[in-house]
Short mmCIF file of N, CA and C in Angstrom, two decimals:
data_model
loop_
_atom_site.label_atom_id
_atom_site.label_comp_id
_atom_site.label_asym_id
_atom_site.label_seq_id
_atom_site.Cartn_x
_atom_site.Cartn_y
_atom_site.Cartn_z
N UNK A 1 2.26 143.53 74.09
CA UNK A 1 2.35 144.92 73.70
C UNK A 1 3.05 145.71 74.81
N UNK A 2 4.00 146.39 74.47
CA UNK A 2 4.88 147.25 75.52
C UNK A 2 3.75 148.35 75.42
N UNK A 3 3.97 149.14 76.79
CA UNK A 3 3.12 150.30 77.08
C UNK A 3 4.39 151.35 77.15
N UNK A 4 3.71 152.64 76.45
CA UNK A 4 4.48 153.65 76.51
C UNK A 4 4.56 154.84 78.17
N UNK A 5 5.10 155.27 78.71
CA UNK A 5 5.36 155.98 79.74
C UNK A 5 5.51 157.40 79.78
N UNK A 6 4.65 158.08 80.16
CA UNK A 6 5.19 159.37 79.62
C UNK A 6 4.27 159.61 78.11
N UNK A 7 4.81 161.02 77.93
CA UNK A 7 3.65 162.04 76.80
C UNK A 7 4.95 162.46 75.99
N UNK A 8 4.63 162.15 74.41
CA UNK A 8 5.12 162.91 73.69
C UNK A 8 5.66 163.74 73.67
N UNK A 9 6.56 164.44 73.30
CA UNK A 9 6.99 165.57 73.31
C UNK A 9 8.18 165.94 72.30
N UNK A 10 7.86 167.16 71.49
CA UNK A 10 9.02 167.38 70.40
C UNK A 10 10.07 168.55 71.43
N UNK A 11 11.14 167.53 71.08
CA UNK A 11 12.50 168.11 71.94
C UNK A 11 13.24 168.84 70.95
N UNK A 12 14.18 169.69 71.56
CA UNK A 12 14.87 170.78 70.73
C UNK A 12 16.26 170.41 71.74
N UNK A 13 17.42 170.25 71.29
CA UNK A 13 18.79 170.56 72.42
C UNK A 13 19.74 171.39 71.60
N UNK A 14 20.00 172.44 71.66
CA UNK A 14 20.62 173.51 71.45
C UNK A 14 20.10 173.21 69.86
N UNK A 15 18.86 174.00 69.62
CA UNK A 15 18.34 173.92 68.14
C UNK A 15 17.95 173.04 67.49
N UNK A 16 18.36 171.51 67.96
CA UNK A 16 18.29 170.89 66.78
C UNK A 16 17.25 169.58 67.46
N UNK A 17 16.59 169.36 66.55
CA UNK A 17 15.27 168.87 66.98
C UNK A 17 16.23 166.92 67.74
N UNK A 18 15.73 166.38 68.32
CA UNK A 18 15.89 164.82 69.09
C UNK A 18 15.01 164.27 68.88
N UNK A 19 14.51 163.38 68.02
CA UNK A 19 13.60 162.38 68.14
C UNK A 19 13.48 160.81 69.42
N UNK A 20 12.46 160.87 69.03
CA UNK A 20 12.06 159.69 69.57
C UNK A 20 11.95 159.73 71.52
N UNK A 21 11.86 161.22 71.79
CA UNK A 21 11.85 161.85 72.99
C UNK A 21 10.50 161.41 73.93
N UNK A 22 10.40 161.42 74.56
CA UNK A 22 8.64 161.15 75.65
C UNK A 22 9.28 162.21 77.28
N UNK A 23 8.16 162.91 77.75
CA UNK A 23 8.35 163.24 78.81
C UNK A 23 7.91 162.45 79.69
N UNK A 24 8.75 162.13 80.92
CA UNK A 24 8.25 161.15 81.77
C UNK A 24 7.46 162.04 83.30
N UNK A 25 8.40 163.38 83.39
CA UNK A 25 8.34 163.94 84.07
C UNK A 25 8.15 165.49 84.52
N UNK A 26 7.82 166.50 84.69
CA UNK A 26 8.52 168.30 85.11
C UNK A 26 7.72 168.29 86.53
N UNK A 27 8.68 168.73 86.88
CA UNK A 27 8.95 169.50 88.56
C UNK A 27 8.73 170.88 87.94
N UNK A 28 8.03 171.91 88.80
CA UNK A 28 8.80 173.31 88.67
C UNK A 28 8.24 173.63 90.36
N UNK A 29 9.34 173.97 90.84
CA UNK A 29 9.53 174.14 92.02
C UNK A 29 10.32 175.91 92.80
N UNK A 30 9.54 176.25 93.97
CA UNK A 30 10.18 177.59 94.24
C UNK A 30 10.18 177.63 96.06
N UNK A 31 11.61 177.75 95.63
CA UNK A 31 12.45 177.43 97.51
C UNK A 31 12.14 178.73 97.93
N UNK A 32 11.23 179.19 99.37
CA UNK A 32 10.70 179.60 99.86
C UNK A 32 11.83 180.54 100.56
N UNK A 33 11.55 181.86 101.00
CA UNK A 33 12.87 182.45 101.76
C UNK A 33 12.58 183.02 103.62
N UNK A 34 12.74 181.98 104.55
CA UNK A 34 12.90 181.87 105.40
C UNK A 34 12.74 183.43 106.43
N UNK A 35 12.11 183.85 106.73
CA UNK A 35 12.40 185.06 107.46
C UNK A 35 11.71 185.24 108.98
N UNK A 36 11.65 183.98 109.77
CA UNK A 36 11.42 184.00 111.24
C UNK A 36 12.11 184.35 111.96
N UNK A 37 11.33 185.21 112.91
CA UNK A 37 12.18 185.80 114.16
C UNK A 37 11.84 185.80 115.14
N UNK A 38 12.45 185.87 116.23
CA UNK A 38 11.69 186.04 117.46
C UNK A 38 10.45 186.19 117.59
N UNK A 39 10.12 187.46 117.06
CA UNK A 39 8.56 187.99 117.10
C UNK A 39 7.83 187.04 116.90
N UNK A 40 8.08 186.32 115.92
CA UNK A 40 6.95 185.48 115.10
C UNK A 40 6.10 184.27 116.10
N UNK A 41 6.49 184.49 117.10
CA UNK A 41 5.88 183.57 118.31
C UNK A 41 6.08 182.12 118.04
N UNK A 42 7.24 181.60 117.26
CA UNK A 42 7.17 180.45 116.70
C UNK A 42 6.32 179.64 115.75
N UNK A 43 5.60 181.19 115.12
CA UNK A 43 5.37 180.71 113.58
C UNK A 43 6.08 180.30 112.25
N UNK A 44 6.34 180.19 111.97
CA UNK A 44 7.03 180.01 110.53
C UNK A 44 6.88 181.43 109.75
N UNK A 45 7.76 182.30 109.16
CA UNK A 45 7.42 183.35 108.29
C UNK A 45 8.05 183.27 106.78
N UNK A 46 7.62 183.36 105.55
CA UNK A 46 7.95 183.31 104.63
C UNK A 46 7.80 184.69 103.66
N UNK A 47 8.85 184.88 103.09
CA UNK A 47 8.33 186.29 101.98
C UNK A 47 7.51 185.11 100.93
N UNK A 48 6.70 186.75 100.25
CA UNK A 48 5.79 185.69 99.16
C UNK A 48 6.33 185.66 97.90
N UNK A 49 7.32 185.73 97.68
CA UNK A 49 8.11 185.36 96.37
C UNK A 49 9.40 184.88 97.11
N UNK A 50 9.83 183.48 95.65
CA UNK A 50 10.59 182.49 96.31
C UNK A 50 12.20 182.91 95.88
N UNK A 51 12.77 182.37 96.82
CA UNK A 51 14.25 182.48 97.01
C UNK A 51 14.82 181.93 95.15
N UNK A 52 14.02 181.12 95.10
CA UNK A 52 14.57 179.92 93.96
C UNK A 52 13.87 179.32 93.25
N UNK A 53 13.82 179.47 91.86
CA UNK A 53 12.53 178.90 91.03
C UNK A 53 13.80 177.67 90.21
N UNK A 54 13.04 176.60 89.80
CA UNK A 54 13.41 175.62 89.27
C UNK A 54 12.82 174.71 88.29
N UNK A 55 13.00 174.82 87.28
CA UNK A 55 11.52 173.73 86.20
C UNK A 55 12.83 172.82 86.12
N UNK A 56 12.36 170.91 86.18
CA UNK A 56 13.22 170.25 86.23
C UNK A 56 12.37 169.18 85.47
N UNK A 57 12.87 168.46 84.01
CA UNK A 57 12.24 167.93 83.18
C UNK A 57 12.77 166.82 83.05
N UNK A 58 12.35 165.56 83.40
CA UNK A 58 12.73 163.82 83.26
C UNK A 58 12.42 163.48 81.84
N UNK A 59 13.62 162.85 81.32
CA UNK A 59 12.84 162.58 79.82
C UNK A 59 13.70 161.13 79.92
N UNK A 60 12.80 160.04 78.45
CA UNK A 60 13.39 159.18 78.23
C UNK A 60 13.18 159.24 76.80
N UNK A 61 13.26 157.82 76.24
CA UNK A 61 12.99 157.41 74.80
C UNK A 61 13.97 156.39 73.98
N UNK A 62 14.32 156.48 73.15
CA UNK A 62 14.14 155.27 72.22
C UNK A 62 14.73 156.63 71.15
N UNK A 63 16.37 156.16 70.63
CA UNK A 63 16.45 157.49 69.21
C UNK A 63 17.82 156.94 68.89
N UNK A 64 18.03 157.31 67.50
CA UNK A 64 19.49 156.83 66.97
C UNK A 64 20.08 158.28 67.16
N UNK A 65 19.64 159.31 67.38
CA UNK A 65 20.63 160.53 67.71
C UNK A 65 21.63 160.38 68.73
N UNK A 66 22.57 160.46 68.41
CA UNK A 66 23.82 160.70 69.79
C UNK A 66 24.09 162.35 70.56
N UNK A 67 23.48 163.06 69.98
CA UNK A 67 23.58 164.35 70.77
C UNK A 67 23.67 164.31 71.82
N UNK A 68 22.95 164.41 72.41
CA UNK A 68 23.11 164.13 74.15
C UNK A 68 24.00 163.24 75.18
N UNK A 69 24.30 162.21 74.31
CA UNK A 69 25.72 161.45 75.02
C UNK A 69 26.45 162.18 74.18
N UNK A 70 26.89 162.27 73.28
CA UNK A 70 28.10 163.80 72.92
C UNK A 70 28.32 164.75 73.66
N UNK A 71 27.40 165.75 74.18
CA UNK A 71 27.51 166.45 74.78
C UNK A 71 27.82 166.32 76.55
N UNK A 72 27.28 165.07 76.81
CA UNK A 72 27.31 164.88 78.20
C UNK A 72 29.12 164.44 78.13
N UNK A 73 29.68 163.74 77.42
CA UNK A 73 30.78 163.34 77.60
C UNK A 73 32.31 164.59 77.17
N UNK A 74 31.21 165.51 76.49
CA UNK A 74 32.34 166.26 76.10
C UNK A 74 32.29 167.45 77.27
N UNK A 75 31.17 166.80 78.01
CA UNK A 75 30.85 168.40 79.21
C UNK A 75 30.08 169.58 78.98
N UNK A 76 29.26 169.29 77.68
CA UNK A 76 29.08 170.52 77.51
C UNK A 76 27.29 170.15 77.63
N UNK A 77 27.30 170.58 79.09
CA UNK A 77 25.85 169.96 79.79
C UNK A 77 24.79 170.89 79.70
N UNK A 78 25.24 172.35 79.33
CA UNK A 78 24.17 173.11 79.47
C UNK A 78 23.78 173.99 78.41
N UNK A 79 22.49 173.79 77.66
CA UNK A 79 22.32 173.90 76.23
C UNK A 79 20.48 174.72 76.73
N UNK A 80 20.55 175.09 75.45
CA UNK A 80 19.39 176.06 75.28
C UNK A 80 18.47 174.89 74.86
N UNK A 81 17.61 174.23 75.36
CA UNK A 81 16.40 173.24 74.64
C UNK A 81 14.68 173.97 74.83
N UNK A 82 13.87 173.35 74.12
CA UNK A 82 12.70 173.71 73.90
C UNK A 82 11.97 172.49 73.94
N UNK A 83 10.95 172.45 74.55
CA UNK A 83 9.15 171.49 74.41
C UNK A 83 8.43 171.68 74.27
N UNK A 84 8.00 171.01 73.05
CA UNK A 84 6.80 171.34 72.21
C UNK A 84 5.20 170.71 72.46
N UNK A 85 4.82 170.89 72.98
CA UNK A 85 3.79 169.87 73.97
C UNK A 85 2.30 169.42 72.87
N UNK A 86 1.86 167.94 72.63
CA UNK A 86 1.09 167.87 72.17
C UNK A 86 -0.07 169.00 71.70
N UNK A 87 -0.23 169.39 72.86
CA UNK A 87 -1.26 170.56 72.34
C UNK A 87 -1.15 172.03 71.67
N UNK A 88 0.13 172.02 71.69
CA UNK A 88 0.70 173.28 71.13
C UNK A 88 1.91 174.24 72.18
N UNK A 89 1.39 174.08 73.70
CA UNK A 89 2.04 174.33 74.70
C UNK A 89 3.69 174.57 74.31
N UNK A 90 4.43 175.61 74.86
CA UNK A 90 5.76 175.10 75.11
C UNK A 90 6.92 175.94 75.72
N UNK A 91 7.85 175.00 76.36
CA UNK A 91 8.39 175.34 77.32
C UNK A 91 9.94 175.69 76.54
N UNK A 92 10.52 177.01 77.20
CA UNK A 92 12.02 176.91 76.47
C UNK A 92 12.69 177.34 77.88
N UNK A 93 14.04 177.32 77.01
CA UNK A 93 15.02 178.01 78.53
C UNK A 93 16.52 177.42 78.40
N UNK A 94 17.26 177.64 79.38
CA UNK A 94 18.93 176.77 79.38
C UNK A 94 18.17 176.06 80.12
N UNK A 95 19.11 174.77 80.14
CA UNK A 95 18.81 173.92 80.89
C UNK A 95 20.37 173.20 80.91
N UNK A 96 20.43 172.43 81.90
CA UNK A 96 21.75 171.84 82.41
C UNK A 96 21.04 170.24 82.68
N UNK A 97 21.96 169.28 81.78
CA UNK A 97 21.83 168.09 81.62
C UNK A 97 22.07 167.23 83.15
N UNK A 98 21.81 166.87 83.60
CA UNK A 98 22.23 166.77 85.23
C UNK A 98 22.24 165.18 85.28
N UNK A 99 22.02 164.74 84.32
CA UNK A 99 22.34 162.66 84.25
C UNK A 99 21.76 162.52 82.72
N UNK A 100 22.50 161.34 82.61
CA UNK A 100 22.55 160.74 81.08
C UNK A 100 22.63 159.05 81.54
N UNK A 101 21.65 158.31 81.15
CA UNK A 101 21.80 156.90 81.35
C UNK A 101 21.36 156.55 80.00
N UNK A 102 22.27 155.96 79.31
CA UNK A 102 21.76 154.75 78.30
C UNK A 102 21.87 153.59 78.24
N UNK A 103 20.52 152.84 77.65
CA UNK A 103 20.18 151.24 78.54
C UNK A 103 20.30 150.43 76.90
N UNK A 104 19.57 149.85 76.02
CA UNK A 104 19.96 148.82 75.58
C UNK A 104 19.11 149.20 74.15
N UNK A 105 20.11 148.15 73.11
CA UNK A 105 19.55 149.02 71.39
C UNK A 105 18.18 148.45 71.74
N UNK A 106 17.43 149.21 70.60
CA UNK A 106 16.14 148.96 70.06
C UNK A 106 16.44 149.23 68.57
N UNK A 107 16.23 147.95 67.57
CA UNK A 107 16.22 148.19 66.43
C UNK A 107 17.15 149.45 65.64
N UNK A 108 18.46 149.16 66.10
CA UNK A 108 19.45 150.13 65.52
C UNK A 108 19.69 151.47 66.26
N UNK A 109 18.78 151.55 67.66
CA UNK A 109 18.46 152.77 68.34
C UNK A 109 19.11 152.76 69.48
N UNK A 110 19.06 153.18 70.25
CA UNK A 110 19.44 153.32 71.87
C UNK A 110 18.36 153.68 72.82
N UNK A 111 17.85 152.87 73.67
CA UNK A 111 17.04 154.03 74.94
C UNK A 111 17.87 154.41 75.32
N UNK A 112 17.26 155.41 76.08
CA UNK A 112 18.09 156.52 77.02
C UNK A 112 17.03 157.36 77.92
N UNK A 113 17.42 157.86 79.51
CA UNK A 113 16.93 158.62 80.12
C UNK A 113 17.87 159.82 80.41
N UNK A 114 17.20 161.04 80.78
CA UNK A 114 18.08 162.53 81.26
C UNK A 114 17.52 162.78 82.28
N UNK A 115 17.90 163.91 83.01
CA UNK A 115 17.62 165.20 83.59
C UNK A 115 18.18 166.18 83.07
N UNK A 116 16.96 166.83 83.47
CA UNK A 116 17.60 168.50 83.03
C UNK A 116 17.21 169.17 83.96
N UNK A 117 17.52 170.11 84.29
CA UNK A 117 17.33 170.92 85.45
C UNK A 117 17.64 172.63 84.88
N UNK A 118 16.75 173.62 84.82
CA UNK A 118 17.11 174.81 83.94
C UNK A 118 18.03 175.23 85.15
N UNK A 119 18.66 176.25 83.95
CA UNK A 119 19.86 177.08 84.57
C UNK A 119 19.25 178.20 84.58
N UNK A 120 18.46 179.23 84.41
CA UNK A 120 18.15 180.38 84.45
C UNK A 120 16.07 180.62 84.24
N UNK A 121 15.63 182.05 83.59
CA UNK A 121 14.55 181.54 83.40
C UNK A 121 13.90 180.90 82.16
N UNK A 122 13.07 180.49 82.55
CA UNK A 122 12.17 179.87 82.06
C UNK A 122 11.23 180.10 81.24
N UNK A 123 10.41 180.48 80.03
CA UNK A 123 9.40 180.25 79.65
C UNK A 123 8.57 179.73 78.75
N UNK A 124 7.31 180.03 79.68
CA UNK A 124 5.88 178.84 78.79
C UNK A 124 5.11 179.57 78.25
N UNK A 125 4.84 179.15 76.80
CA UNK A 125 3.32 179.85 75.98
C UNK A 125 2.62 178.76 75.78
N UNK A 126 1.53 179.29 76.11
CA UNK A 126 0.52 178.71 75.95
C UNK A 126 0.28 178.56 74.34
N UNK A 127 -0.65 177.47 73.95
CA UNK A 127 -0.91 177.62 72.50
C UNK A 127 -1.88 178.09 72.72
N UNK A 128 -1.98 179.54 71.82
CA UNK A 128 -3.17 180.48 71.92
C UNK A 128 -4.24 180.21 70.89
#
């Protein structure tokens, strides 16, 4: 029995739903903005809001859709997608395709892994 990796997830890439998607991964990350000086006696000083926010989402799966190698080859890497998270959760935003690897058929299918890395902001609702 193969074991699955990663959580479900219903994918959206510029509207249109991708099957056979799993999240393997999200980063969301915020680059800190540096502001030491002399004074600081050789503390470290940081403002408290970050220079740089980043949600960065690893996906793989198993799908006969070609969208995503279409788009990666035609360049057109940065698309509006959405995640729909088992529990209702979900995440939208641009996002910029930042790698495309596809590995070997499955039953008429293709695996495949991405990155995405958003281009702007971000947001999450909760399922209320």
């Amino acid at each position: 029995m193969v074991a699955n990796a990663g959580r479900d997830v219903d994918f959206e890439w510029n509207g249109a739903a991708v099957l056979g998607v799993r999240e393997k991964s999200a980063a969301c990350n915020g680059e800190p903005i540096d502001v030491t000086s002399d004074e600081d006696n050789g503390w470290r000083t940081l403002l408290t809001v970050p220079g740089q926010n980043e949600v960065e989402i690893s996906l793989s799966g198993v799908t006969k859709d070609t969208r995503l190698k279409v788009d990666w080859f035609a360049g057109t890497r940065t698309r509006v997608a959405s995640f729909t998270y088992p529990n209702g959760d979900v995440l939208s935003g641009s996002f910029f395709m930042a790698n495309f690897n596809e590995g070997i058929t499955y039953n008429d299918a293709m695996t495949f892994e991405c990155t995405l890395q958003s281009t702007g902001v971000t947001v999450y609702t909760p399922y209320a």
